[in-house]
Coordinates of C-alpha atoms in Angstrom, one line a residue:
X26 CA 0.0 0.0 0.0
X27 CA 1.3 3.6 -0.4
X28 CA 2.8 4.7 2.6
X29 CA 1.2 8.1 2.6
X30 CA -2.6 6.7 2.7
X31 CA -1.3 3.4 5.3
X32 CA -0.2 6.2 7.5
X33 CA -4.3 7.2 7.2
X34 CA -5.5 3.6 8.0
X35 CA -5.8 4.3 11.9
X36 CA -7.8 7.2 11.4
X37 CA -10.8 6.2 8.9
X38 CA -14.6 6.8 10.1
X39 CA -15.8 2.4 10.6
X40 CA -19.3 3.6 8.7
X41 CA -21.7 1.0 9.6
X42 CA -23.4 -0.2 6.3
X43 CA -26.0 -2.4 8.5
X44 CA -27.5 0.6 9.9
X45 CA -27.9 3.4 7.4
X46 CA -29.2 5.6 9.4
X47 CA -26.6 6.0 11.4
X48 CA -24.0 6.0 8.8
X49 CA -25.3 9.1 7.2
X50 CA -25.7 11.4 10.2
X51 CA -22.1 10.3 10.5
X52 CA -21.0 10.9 7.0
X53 CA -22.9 14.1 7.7
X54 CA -20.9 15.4 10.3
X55 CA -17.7 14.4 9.2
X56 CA -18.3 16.0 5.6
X57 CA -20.0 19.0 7.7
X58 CA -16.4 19.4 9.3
X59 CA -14.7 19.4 5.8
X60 CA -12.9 23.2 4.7
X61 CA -15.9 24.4 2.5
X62 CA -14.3 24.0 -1.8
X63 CA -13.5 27.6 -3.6
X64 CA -16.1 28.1 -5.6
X65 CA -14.7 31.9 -6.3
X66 CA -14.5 30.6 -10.1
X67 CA -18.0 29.9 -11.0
X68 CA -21.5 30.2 -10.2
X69 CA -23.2 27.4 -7.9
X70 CA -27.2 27.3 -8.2
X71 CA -29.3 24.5 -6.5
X72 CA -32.0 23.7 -9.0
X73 CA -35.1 21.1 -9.0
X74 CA -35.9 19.0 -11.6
X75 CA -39.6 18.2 -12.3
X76 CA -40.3 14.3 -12.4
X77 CA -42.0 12.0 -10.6
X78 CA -40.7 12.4 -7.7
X79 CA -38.6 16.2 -8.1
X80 CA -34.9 15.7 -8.2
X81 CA -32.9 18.4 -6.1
X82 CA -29.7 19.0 -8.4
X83 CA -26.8 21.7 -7.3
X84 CA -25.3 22.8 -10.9
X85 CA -21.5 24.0 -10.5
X86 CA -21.1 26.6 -13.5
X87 CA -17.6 27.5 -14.5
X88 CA -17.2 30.5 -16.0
X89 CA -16.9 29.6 -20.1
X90 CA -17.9 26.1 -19.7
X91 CA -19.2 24.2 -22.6
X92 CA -19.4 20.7 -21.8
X93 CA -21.3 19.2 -18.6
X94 CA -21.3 16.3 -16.5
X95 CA -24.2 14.9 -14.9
X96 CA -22.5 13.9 -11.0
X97 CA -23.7 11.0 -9.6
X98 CA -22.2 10.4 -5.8
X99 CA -20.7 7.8 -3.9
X100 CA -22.1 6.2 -0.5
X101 CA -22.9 2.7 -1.7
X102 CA -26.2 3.6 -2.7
X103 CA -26.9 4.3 1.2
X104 CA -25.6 6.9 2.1
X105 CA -24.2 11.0 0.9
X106 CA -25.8 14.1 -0.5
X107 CA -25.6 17.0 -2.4
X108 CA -24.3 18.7 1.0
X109 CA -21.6 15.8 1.3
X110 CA -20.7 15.6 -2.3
X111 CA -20.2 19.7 -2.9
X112 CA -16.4 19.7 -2.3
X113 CA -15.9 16.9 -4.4
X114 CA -18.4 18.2 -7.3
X115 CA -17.1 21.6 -6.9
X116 CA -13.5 19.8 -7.4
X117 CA -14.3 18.2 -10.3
X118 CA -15.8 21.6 -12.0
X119 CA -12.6 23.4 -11.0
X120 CA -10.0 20.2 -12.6
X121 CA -12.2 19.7 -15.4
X122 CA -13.6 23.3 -16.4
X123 CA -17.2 21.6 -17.4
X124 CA -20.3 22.4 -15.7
X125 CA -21.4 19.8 -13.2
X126 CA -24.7 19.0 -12.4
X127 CA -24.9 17.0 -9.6
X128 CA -27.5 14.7 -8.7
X129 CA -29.6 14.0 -5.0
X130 CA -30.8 11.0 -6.0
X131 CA -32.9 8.5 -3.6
X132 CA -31.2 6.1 -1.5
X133 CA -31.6 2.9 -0.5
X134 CA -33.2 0.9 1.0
X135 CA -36.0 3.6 1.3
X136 CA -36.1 3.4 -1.8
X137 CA -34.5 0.4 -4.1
X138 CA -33.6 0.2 -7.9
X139 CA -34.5 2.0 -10.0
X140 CA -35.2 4.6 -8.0
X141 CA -32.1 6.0 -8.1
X142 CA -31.0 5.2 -11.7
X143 CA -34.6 7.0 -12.1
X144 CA -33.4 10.0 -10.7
X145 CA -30.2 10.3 -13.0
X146 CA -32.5 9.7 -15.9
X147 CA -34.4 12.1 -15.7
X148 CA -31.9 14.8 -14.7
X149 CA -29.8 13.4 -17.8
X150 CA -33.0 14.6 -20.1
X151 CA -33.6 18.0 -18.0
X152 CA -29.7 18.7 -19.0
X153 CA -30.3 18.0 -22.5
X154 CA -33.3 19.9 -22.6
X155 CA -32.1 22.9 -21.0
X156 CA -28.8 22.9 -22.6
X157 CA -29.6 26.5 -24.0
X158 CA -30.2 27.9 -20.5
X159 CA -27.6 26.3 -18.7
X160 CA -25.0 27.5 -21.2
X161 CA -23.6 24.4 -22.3
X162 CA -23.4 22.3 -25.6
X163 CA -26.3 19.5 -25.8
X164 CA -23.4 17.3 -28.4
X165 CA -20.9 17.5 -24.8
X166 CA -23.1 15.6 -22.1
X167 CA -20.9 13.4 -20.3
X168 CA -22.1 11.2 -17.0
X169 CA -19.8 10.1 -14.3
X170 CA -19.6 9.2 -10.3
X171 CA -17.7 7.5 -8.0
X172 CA -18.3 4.0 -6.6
X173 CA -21.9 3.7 -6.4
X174 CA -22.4 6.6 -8.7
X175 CA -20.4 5.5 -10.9
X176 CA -22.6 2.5 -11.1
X177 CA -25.7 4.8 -11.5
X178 CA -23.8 6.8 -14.4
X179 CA -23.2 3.5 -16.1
X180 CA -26.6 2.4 -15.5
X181 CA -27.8 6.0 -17.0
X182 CA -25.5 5.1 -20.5
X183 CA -27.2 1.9 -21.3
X184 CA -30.9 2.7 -20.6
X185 CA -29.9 6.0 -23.1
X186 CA -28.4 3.6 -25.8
X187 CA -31.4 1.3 -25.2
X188 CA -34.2 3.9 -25.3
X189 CA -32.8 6.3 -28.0
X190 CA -33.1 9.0 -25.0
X191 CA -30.0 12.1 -25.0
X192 CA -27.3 11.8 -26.5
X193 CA -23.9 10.8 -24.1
X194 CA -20.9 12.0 -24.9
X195 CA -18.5 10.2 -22.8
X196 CA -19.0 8.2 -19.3
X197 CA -16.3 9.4 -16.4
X198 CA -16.6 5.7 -13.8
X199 CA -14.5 6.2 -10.7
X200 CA -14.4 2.4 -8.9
X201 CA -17.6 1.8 -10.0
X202 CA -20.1 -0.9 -8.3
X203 CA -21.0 -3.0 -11.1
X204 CA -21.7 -6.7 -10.8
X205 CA -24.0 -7.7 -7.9
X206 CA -22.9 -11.2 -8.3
X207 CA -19.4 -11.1 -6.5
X208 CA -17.7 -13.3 -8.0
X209 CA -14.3 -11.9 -9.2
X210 CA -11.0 -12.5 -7.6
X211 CA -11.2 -8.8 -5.7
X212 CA -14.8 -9.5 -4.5
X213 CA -14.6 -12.9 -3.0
X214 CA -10.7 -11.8 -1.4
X215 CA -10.7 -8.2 0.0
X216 CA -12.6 -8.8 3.3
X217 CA -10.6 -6.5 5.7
X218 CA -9.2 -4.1 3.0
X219 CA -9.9 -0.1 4.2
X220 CA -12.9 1.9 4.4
X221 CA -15.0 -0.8 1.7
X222 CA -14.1 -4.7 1.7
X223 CA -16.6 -7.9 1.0
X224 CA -19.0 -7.4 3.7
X225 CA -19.8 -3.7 3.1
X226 CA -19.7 -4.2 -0.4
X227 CA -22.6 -7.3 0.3
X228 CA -24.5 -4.9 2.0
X229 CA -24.6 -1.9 -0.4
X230 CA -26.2 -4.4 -2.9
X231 CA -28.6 -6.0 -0.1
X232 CA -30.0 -2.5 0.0
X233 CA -29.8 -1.7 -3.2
X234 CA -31.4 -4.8 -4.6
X235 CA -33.7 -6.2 -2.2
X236 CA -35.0 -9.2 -3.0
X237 CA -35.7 -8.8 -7.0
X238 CA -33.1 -10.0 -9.2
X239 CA -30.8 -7.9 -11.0
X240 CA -30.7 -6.3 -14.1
X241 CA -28.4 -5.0 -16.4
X242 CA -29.8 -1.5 -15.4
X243 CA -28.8 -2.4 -11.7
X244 CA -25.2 -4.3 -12.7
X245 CA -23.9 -3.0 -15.8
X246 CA -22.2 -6.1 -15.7
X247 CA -24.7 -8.3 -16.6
X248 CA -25.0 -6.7 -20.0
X249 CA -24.8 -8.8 -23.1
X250 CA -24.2 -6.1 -25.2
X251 CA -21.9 -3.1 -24.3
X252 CA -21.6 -2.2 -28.1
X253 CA -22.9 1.7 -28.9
X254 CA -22.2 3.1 -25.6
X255 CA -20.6 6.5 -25.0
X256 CA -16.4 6.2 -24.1
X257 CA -15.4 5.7 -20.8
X258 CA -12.5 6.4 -18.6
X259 CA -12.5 3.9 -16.0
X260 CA -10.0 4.1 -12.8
X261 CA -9.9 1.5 -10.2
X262 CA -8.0 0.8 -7.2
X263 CA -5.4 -2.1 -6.4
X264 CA -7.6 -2.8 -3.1
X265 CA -10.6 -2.3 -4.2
X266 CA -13.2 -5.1 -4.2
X267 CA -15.1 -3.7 -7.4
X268 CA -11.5 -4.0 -9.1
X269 CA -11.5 -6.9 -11.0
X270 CA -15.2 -6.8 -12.8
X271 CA -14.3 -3.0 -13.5
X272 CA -11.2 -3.8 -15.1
X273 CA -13.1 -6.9 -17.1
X274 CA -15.8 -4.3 -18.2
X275 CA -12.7 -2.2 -19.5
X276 CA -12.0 -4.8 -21.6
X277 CA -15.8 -6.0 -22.8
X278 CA -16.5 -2.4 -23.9
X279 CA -12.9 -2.2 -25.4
X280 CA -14.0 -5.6 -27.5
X281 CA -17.3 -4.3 -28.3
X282 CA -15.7 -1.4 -30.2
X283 CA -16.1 1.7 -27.6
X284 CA -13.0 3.6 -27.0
X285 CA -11.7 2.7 -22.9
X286 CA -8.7 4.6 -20.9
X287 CA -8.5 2.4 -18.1
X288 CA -6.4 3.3 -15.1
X289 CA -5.2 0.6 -12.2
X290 CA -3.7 3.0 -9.8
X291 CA -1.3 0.1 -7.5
X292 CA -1.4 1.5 -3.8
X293 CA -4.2 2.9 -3.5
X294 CA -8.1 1.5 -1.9
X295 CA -11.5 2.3 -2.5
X296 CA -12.0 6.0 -1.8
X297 CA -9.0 6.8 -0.8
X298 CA -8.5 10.0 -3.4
X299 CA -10.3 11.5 0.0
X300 CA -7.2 12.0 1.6
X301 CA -6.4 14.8 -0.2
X302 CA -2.6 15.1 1.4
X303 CA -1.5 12.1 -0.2
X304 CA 0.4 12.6 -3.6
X305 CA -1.4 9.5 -5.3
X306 CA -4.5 10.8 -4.4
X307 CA -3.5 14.5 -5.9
X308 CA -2.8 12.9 -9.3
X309 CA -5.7 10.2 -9.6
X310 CA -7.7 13.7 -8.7
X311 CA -5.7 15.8 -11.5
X312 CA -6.7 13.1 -13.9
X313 CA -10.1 12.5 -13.1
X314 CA -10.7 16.1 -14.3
X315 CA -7.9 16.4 -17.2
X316 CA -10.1 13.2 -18.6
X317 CA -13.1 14.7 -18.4
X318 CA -11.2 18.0 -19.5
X319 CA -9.8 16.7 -22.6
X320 CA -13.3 14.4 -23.7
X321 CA -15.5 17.6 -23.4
X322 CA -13.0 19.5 -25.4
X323 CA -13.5 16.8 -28.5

């Protein structure tokens, strides 16, 4: 493991995924505690999009932004908000230069797939539709998220192949969640690896899924057919259990004729770009937003 994020290890909130109540008055408090981002170079606006239910967004507007991203946060489907995600949304507008629109979707298990994959949806159309008035260019849409989000974003890319809904331009997945199945080397083997292992992992989809079986729509993974979809930059991290079906979805959309950067960063575990001090964690942020920089700019 880098040494700068072992030195960390010690020191990371336990978040109960068992008891998801708890775990997000914690998250809450921690993030709450968190230096507010500079937002000094853009405009930040909490919006509402009409559906059924309203989805509260919070759109980060850099000045001469083109492109856009709709943000879809991490929490393991359980837990985070817009509240908890704003320095790392207002991060991403800042690296990347593209409007970010990100999403407070429904969590579970309140509420189970598809509510949240619902949610992105429809705030995926809303951004297309109000491209005009949110200054940006409909033909540079991209989605994107971290862990769970990054599941949802996936999720969001197929249902808009499938249903001939907006047009994506590129897909940004940060360690995404993506096959509910758990079988991979890195699923069945990281049960005590920091912050997310096996068990946590187990539970995200528990509350995610419930008891109905799982789609595509729910576990990109289970797609047959990854051909058509937008390109994707795709990180993982070397102890990460999602690492292993995110590189082999890497490779199935590389086979299936859609362009792929993939990037294994050794050293590093799920979430871990959090600890902002580290140097690792300072470049896997820097790239997160040059990629979504340079895609936007095409």
């Amino acid at each position: 493991m880098d040494p700068e994020l072992e030195a960390f290890i010690p020191f990371l909130p336990q978040l109960d995924m068992n008891d998801p109540v708890t775990s997000r008055k914690e998250f809450s408090e921690r993030a709450a505690a968190a230096p507010a981002p500079d937002t000094s170079n853009m405009e930040v606006e909490d919006r509402t999009v009409s559906a059924d239910p309203d989805v509260a967004v919070r759109v980060y507007r850099p000045h001469q932004a083109q492109g856009a991203i709709v943000w879809l946060h991490g929490g393991g489907g359980v837990f985070s908000d817009l509240d908890t995600e704003h320095p790392w949304a207002a991060r991403i507008a800042s690296l990347s230069g593209a409007a970010v629109i990100s999403v407070g979707y429904r969590l579970a298990p309140e509420h189970r797939f598809p509510a949240a994959l619902d949610d992105a949806y429809a705030v995926l159309t809303w951004t297309a539709e109000h491209a005009d008035e949110l200054g940006i260019d409909p033909a540079r849409i991209a989605v994107g998220g971290h862990s769970a989000g990054a599941n949802i974003a996936a999720a969001t890319a197929l249902r808009a192949r499938d249903e001939q809904g907006p047009a994506i331009h590129f897909q940004l997945l940060n360690q995404p969640g993506l096959d509910d199945r758990q079988e991979t080397w890195s699923a069945r083997n990281f049960t005590d690896t920091p912050w997310f292992n096996r068990d946590k992992l187990a539970a995200a989809w528990r509350h995610y899924l419930g008891s109905q079986p799982a789609t595509p729509y729910a576990a990109p993974a289970r797609a047959a057919d990854l051909s058509g979809l937008p390109p994707a930059y795709i990180a993982t991290a070397e102890f990460c259990p999602n690492r292993d079906e995110d590189i082999a979805y890497a490779l199935r959309l590389m086979q299936a004729g859609v362009s792929v950067e993939l990037h294994q960063w050794p050293g590093t575990f799920h979430g871990s770009q959090a600890l902002l001090s580290a140097e690792v964690s300072q470049r896997q942020n820097a790239e997160l937003g040059a990629a979504l920089r340079r895609a936007l700019a095409k």
